[in-house]
Amino acid sequence: MINDYSSTAIIAGDERISFAEMLGHVRQFASAAYAPKSKREENQNNLSLSEQENLKPQVKGGRTVIFSENRVGWVYAIFAVWLDEDIAVPVDAMSTVGDVAYILRDCQPERAWVSRATEDVMRRAVSEAGTDTKVMVMEDLETLSPPVTPAPETSGMDRLFVRDEERTALIVYTSGTTGQPKGVMLSFRNMFANVRSVSDEVPIYHNGSRTMVLLPLHHVLPLLGTLVAPMMLGAGIIICPSMAATDIMATLATGEVHLMVGVPRLWVTIYKGIKKKIDASALTRLLFRLCARVGSMRLSRLVFATVHRRLGGHLESCVNGGAALPVEVAAGMKTLGLNLLDGYGMTETAPVISFTRPGDLVPGSVGKAMPSVQVKLVDGELCVKGPNVMQGYYNRPDETAAVMDDDGFLHTGDLARITPDGRIFITGRTKEIIVLSNGKNVNPVDIEQQLEQHADRVKEAGVTADGDRLCAIIVPDELWAQGKTDDELERALKREVIEPYNSQTEPYKRVMAVRLFHGELPRTRMEKLQRYKLAALLASETPKAAVKPADDASNANDDCQLEEYNLIRHYIEEEKRVTVHPTDHLETDLALDSLDKVGLQSYVEQTFGMRLPSERLAAFSSVQQLAEYVSECKTRMEAEHTADWASMLGEDSSHIRLPRSGWGMRAIVAAGRRLSRSYFGLEALGTDNLPAEGPFIIAPNHQSYLDGLFVAACLPREAVNNTFFFAKRDHVRTHFARWMARHNGVIVVDHHTHRESILTLGEALKQRRNVVIFPEGTRTVTGSLGAFKRMFAILASELHVPIVPVVIKGAYAAIPKGRHIPLRRKVTVEFLPPVHPDGKMYDALSDEVRNSILMKIEE
């Protein structure tokens, strides 16, 4: 707390305001909030303390909006709200009329403090919302001399903070990274827990830690970290005029900044500026590498003393918040001897959950939990409990209950891992996870970070779903982009950024489309990517295929005269229903998946009489390159427009070695049958629909990771030894798992050799063995039936074998995706009457099987 009320509380430009003067201004603001208009127009200095107190109502707890840019009046306003025992509702000064009106309607505030710059927006918002909100302008009181200050022991800072800690202090509206904002109710207890954790429990803040007010105070991180904490400790603040680099450096140069809170982009900018100068000299580059290897803060501060002097010479701690800090920057700042503290939290925790301790920065980690906070993982999601956790969402009990469990743990929505020593690493966000139609979960942040490692080309990237493919919206580096057309930039990004990434990642994580964006991706004021806006951003960008006529030979970009190209183009357009151009990439532009490539491979071989290995096909960066290769290597040219699956599956495949179906399979199925019947009440229906003799394809819907076992357990015992299952290589990774697969009737499908995998399945059917294929490719995420892949229909049609549709019910309720320990729920497996190919087209056959399953599910 404050020992000397004559010491400086606020520095704003040339103005220096003591704690005693600040308290006088706070009382002026507090009185004006409840004064009738006629009283407000009087000189506030003429009001005695008793008159000021009489102006206040008997009932406390009203809501007051603070809608202004950072300024001294903002400080006076929020402390005045608390002095009046009301609830502060800070609002972003950049908000639109509609945004403000939404908040006014939601929390119905009695009063609003504004600046001249925001007054018009507020008055229009009040009119639009239809609320009876009293609008008060900060500048009307900011410059008035404060009344005489009573003795500190009766009117000091304790009057602003010492009260019933369970009272609501703030309603902070979430920034809206995923949609409509909600009002988070934070108590004084929530705030104090944060302050105590970084002052008493871990001494980062102390009474000499003057803090720079830089980030907008409407956000809970700068509000607590750059205003409440230093004021409670009597350290004072210095208000930076803006977030411009010149203002920041000028404020630092005063030498009165001891602690600074920023967001990743700020630290990246500062670090890059320093590093650029270091890289300009061989000596400083050597010294930087030396300091990085030694890892001594004392040595780094000595070597880079000039850097520290440029930052004012008294900067003790640099605090990062709002979003994850790039690992390279975190490590680099540490090498420079800057005490960078990374933190993690959310509005709902006021805001800190974890932070790095001084001298204990581990790049990539957000530190350890606050001493008073408990953390745990539930299915990979970080959950927290402690005195910092919010009271709830204002007027939203259902949404509060949705994020709070019965034990009082808040579900953060963030995926994480926790090391044995308590370090937390955030790995993604559940609401940001992209779920593809094949059920695969993709964390876009991982991809964005890998793309942004190409910092000389990529300024920033946002990954979103475009239909059933991943699309990267890329803002190119301005210097690198100079002198290049958009087409040149796009081709270069695909070749130099996307292709290297795609070549080393799993197929479902590959970026299949690229869009250029000139500007900045939508972010909150705290630098969080507003991911829900990316889809609209993508829709606003005209896709290349939509503006290029396929047959316009005059277009320079479509100028490919090869007849081979025209045949390949025509085939792809018929198969994929897209417009093809010579420069289109098979994956990133045309979205050809593994099965599509097998079809194209077959088409090329049948049409042009040549071998086209799958690894060679993957090497082509454009359709034109493929056509040029075909032109050089072809032995014939026949104008066919379909992949010849019949010829492929008609090849002699007797050399293919099928997995064994031994005692292990029988033992596993027998044990699984007993366990499933006792635990899930597993029931088999319609087994009389299974053909008496093989071969046939069993095609179930896919609800859980135990579906294969459920189906096998419901097959007649004599059919188990004659049935093969297939699994993706991703699910059979260890040597033991592969050995078990080879000896227990499991065909492993490898996306790198998709053709050979199809031939293996075909050989099993030729040998009159049955095959279980899940047409959806992966298990459902929502419980509903997904889209069907065509592979099972191609095999059935070309090898003339029937398909037995299978309906699995109850497995999704027992083991939804993401759950590891099954619930006890009734599971049934029903075999439906066989569907015979009878010359049907692949899509028609697939649709017939899917519809029969869907009708049974919906009964």
Short mmCIF file of N, CA, C and O in Angstrom, two decimals, residues 27-68:
data_model
loop_
_atom_site.label_atom_id
_atom_site.label_comp_id
_atom_site.label_asym_id
_atom_site.label_seq_id
_atom_site.Cartn_x
_atom_site.Cartn_y
_atom_site.Cartn_z
N ARG A 27 -12.76 11.46 -6.07
CA ARG A 27 -13.97 11.86 -5.36
C ARG A 27 -14.82 12.81 -6.20
O ARG A 27 -16.04 12.77 -6.16
N GLN A 28 -14.17 13.68 -6.98
CA GLN A 28 -14.93 14.55 -7.89
C GLN A 28 -15.76 13.71 -8.87
O GLN A 28 -16.94 13.96 -9.09
N PHE A 29 -15.11 12.73 -9.48
CA PHE A 29 -15.81 11.87 -10.44
C PHE A 29 -16.92 11.08 -9.75
O PHE A 29 -18.02 10.92 -10.31
N ALA A 30 -16.66 10.59 -8.53
CA ALA A 30 -17.66 9.81 -7.81
C ALA A 30 -18.90 10.66 -7.51
O ALA A 30 -20.03 10.20 -7.64
N SER A 31 -18.69 11.91 -7.12
CA SER A 31 -19.81 12.79 -6.81
C SER A 31 -20.59 13.15 -8.07
O SER A 31 -21.82 13.18 -8.08
N ALA A 32 -19.85 13.42 -9.15
CA ALA A 32 -20.51 13.81 -10.40
C ALA A 32 -21.38 12.70 -10.95
O ALA A 32 -22.40 12.95 -11.61
N ALA A 33 -21.03 11.48 -10.68
CA ALA A 33 -21.79 10.36 -11.23
C ALA A 33 -23.22 10.35 -10.71
O ALA A 33 -24.15 9.95 -11.40
N TYR A 34 -23.40 10.82 -9.46
CA TYR A 34 -24.73 10.78 -8.86
C TYR A 34 -25.37 12.16 -8.75
O TYR A 34 -26.49 12.30 -8.28
N ALA A 35 -24.65 13.19 -9.19
CA ALA A 35 -25.19 14.54 -9.08
C ALA A 35 -26.27 14.78 -10.13
O ALA A 35 -26.14 14.32 -11.27
N PRO A 36 -27.36 15.49 -9.76
CA PRO A 36 -28.32 15.90 -10.78
C PRO A 36 -27.64 16.89 -11.72
O PRO A 36 -26.60 17.47 -11.39
N LYS A 37 -28.20 17.09 -12.88
CA LYS A 37 -27.53 17.92 -13.88
C LYS A 37 -27.20 19.31 -13.36
O LYS A 37 -26.11 19.83 -13.59
N SER A 38 -28.13 19.89 -12.62
CA SER A 38 -27.87 21.25 -12.12
C SER A 38 -26.66 21.26 -11.19
O SER A 38 -25.89 22.20 -11.19
N LYS A 39 -26.50 20.24 -10.38
CA LYS A 39 -25.35 20.17 -9.48
C LYS A 39 -24.06 19.94 -10.26
O LYS A 39 -23.00 20.46 -9.91
N ARG A 40 -24.14 19.14 -11.31
CA ARG A 40 -22.93 18.85 -12.08
C ARG A 40 -22.40 20.12 -12.73
O ARG A 40 -21.21 20.25 -13.00
N GLU A 41 -23.29 21.04 -13.03
CA GLU A 41 -22.86 22.26 -13.68
C GLU A 41 -22.25 23.25 -12.70
O GLU A 41 -21.67 24.25 -13.09
N GLU A 42 -22.40 22.97 -11.41
CA GLU A 42 -21.78 23.85 -10.42
C GLU A 42 -20.30 23.53 -10.32
O GLU A 42 -19.82 22.48 -10.71
N ASN A 43 -19.56 24.47 -9.75
CA ASN A 43 -18.14 24.22 -9.49
C ASN A 43 -18.03 23.18 -8.38
O ASN A 43 -18.49 23.40 -7.25
N GLN A 44 -17.46 22.03 -8.72
CA GLN A 44 -17.42 20.94 -7.76
C GLN A 44 -16.62 21.30 -6.50
O GLN A 44 -16.80 20.69 -5.46
N ASN A 45 -15.76 22.30 -6.61
CA ASN A 45 -14.98 22.68 -5.43
C ASN A 45 -15.87 23.28 -4.33
O ASN A 45 -15.45 23.38 -3.18
N ASN A 46 -17.08 23.73 -4.69
CA ASN A 46 -17.96 24.35 -3.71
C ASN A 46 -18.72 23.32 -2.88
O ASN A 46 -19.45 23.68 -1.96
N LEU A 47 -18.60 22.02 -3.23
CA LEU A 47 -19.34 20.99 -2.51
C LEU A 47 -18.50 20.48 -1.35
O LEU A 47 -17.34 20.14 -1.50
N SER A 48 -19.12 20.42 -0.16
CA SER A 48 -18.44 19.84 0.99
C SER A 48 -18.49 18.32 0.89
O SER A 48 -19.25 17.76 0.09
N LEU A 49 -17.69 17.67 1.71
CA LEU A 49 -17.69 16.20 1.69
C LEU A 49 -19.06 15.65 2.04
O LEU A 49 -19.51 14.66 1.46
N SER A 50 -19.74 16.27 3.02
CA SER A 50 -21.06 15.77 3.40
C SER A 50 -22.06 15.94 2.26
O SER A 50 -22.90 15.07 2.02
N GLU A 51 -21.96 17.08 1.52
CA GLU A 51 -22.84 17.28 0.37
C GLU A 51 -22.57 16.24 -0.71
O GLU A 51 -23.49 15.72 -1.34
N GLN A 52 -21.28 15.95 -0.91
CA GLN A 52 -20.94 14.94 -1.91
C GLN A 52 -21.54 13.60 -1.53
O GLN A 52 -22.11 12.89 -2.36
N GLU A 53 -21.43 13.24 -0.24
CA GLU A 53 -21.96 11.95 0.20
C GLU A 53 -23.47 11.90 0.07
O GLU A 53 -24.05 10.88 -0.28
N ASN A 54 -24.17 13.04 0.33
CA ASN A 54 -25.63 13.06 0.27
C ASN A 54 -26.15 12.89 -1.15
O ASN A 54 -27.31 12.53 -1.34
N LEU A 55 -25.30 13.20 -2.13
CA LEU A 55 -25.73 13.05 -3.51
C LEU A 55 -25.84 11.59 -3.92
O LEU A 55 -26.48 11.25 -4.90
N LYS A 56 -25.22 10.69 -3.20
CA LYS A 56 -25.15 9.28 -3.60
C LYS A 56 -26.40 8.54 -3.13
O LYS A 56 -26.92 8.80 -2.04
N PRO A 57 -26.90 7.60 -3.91
CA PRO A 57 -28.10 6.86 -3.53
C PRO A 57 -27.82 5.85 -2.43
O PRO A 57 -26.69 5.53 -2.14
N GLN A 58 -28.87 5.38 -1.81
CA GLN A 58 -28.72 4.40 -0.75
C GLN A 58 -28.42 3.01 -1.32
O GLN A 58 -27.74 2.21 -0.68
N VAL A 59 -28.94 2.69 -2.50
CA VAL A 59 -28.76 1.37 -3.08
C VAL A 59 -27.53 1.39 -3.98
O VAL A 59 -27.42 2.21 -4.89
N LYS A 60 -26.58 0.49 -3.70
CA LYS A 60 -25.35 0.41 -4.48
C LYS A 60 -25.45 -0.73 -5.49
O LYS A 60 -26.41 -1.49 -5.51
N GLY A 61 -24.38 -0.87 -6.29
CA GLY A 61 -24.31 -2.01 -7.21
C GLY A 61 -24.81 -1.73 -8.60
O GLY A 61 -25.04 -2.66 -9.39
N GLY A 62 -25.01 -0.44 -8.95
CA GLY A 62 -25.38 -0.12 -10.31
C GLY A 62 -24.21 -0.34 -11.25
O GLY A 62 -23.06 -0.58 -10.82
N ARG A 63 -24.46 -0.23 -12.53
CA ARG A 63 -23.41 -0.48 -13.53
C ARG A 63 -23.06 0.83 -14.24
O ARG A 63 -23.94 1.58 -14.63
N THR A 64 -21.76 1.06 -14.39
CA THR A 64 -21.26 2.25 -15.06
C THR A 64 -20.28 1.85 -16.15
O THR A 64 -19.28 1.18 -15.87
N VAL A 65 -20.57 2.24 -17.38
CA VAL A 65 -19.69 1.96 -18.51
C VAL A 65 -18.56 2.98 -18.54
O VAL A 65 -18.78 4.17 -18.26
N ILE A 66 -17.36 2.53 -18.86
CA ILE A 66 -16.22 3.42 -19.10
C ILE A 66 -15.82 3.22 -20.55
O ILE A 66 -15.34 2.14 -20.93
N PHE A 67 -16.02 4.25 -21.36
CA PHE A 67 -15.85 4.16 -22.81
C PHE A 67 -14.93 5.27 -23.27
O PHE A 67 -15.36 6.37 -23.60
N SER A 68 -13.64 4.98 -23.27
CA SER A 68 -12.67 6.02 -23.57
C SER A 68 -11.33 5.40 -23.92
O SER A 68 -11.04 4.27 -23.54
#
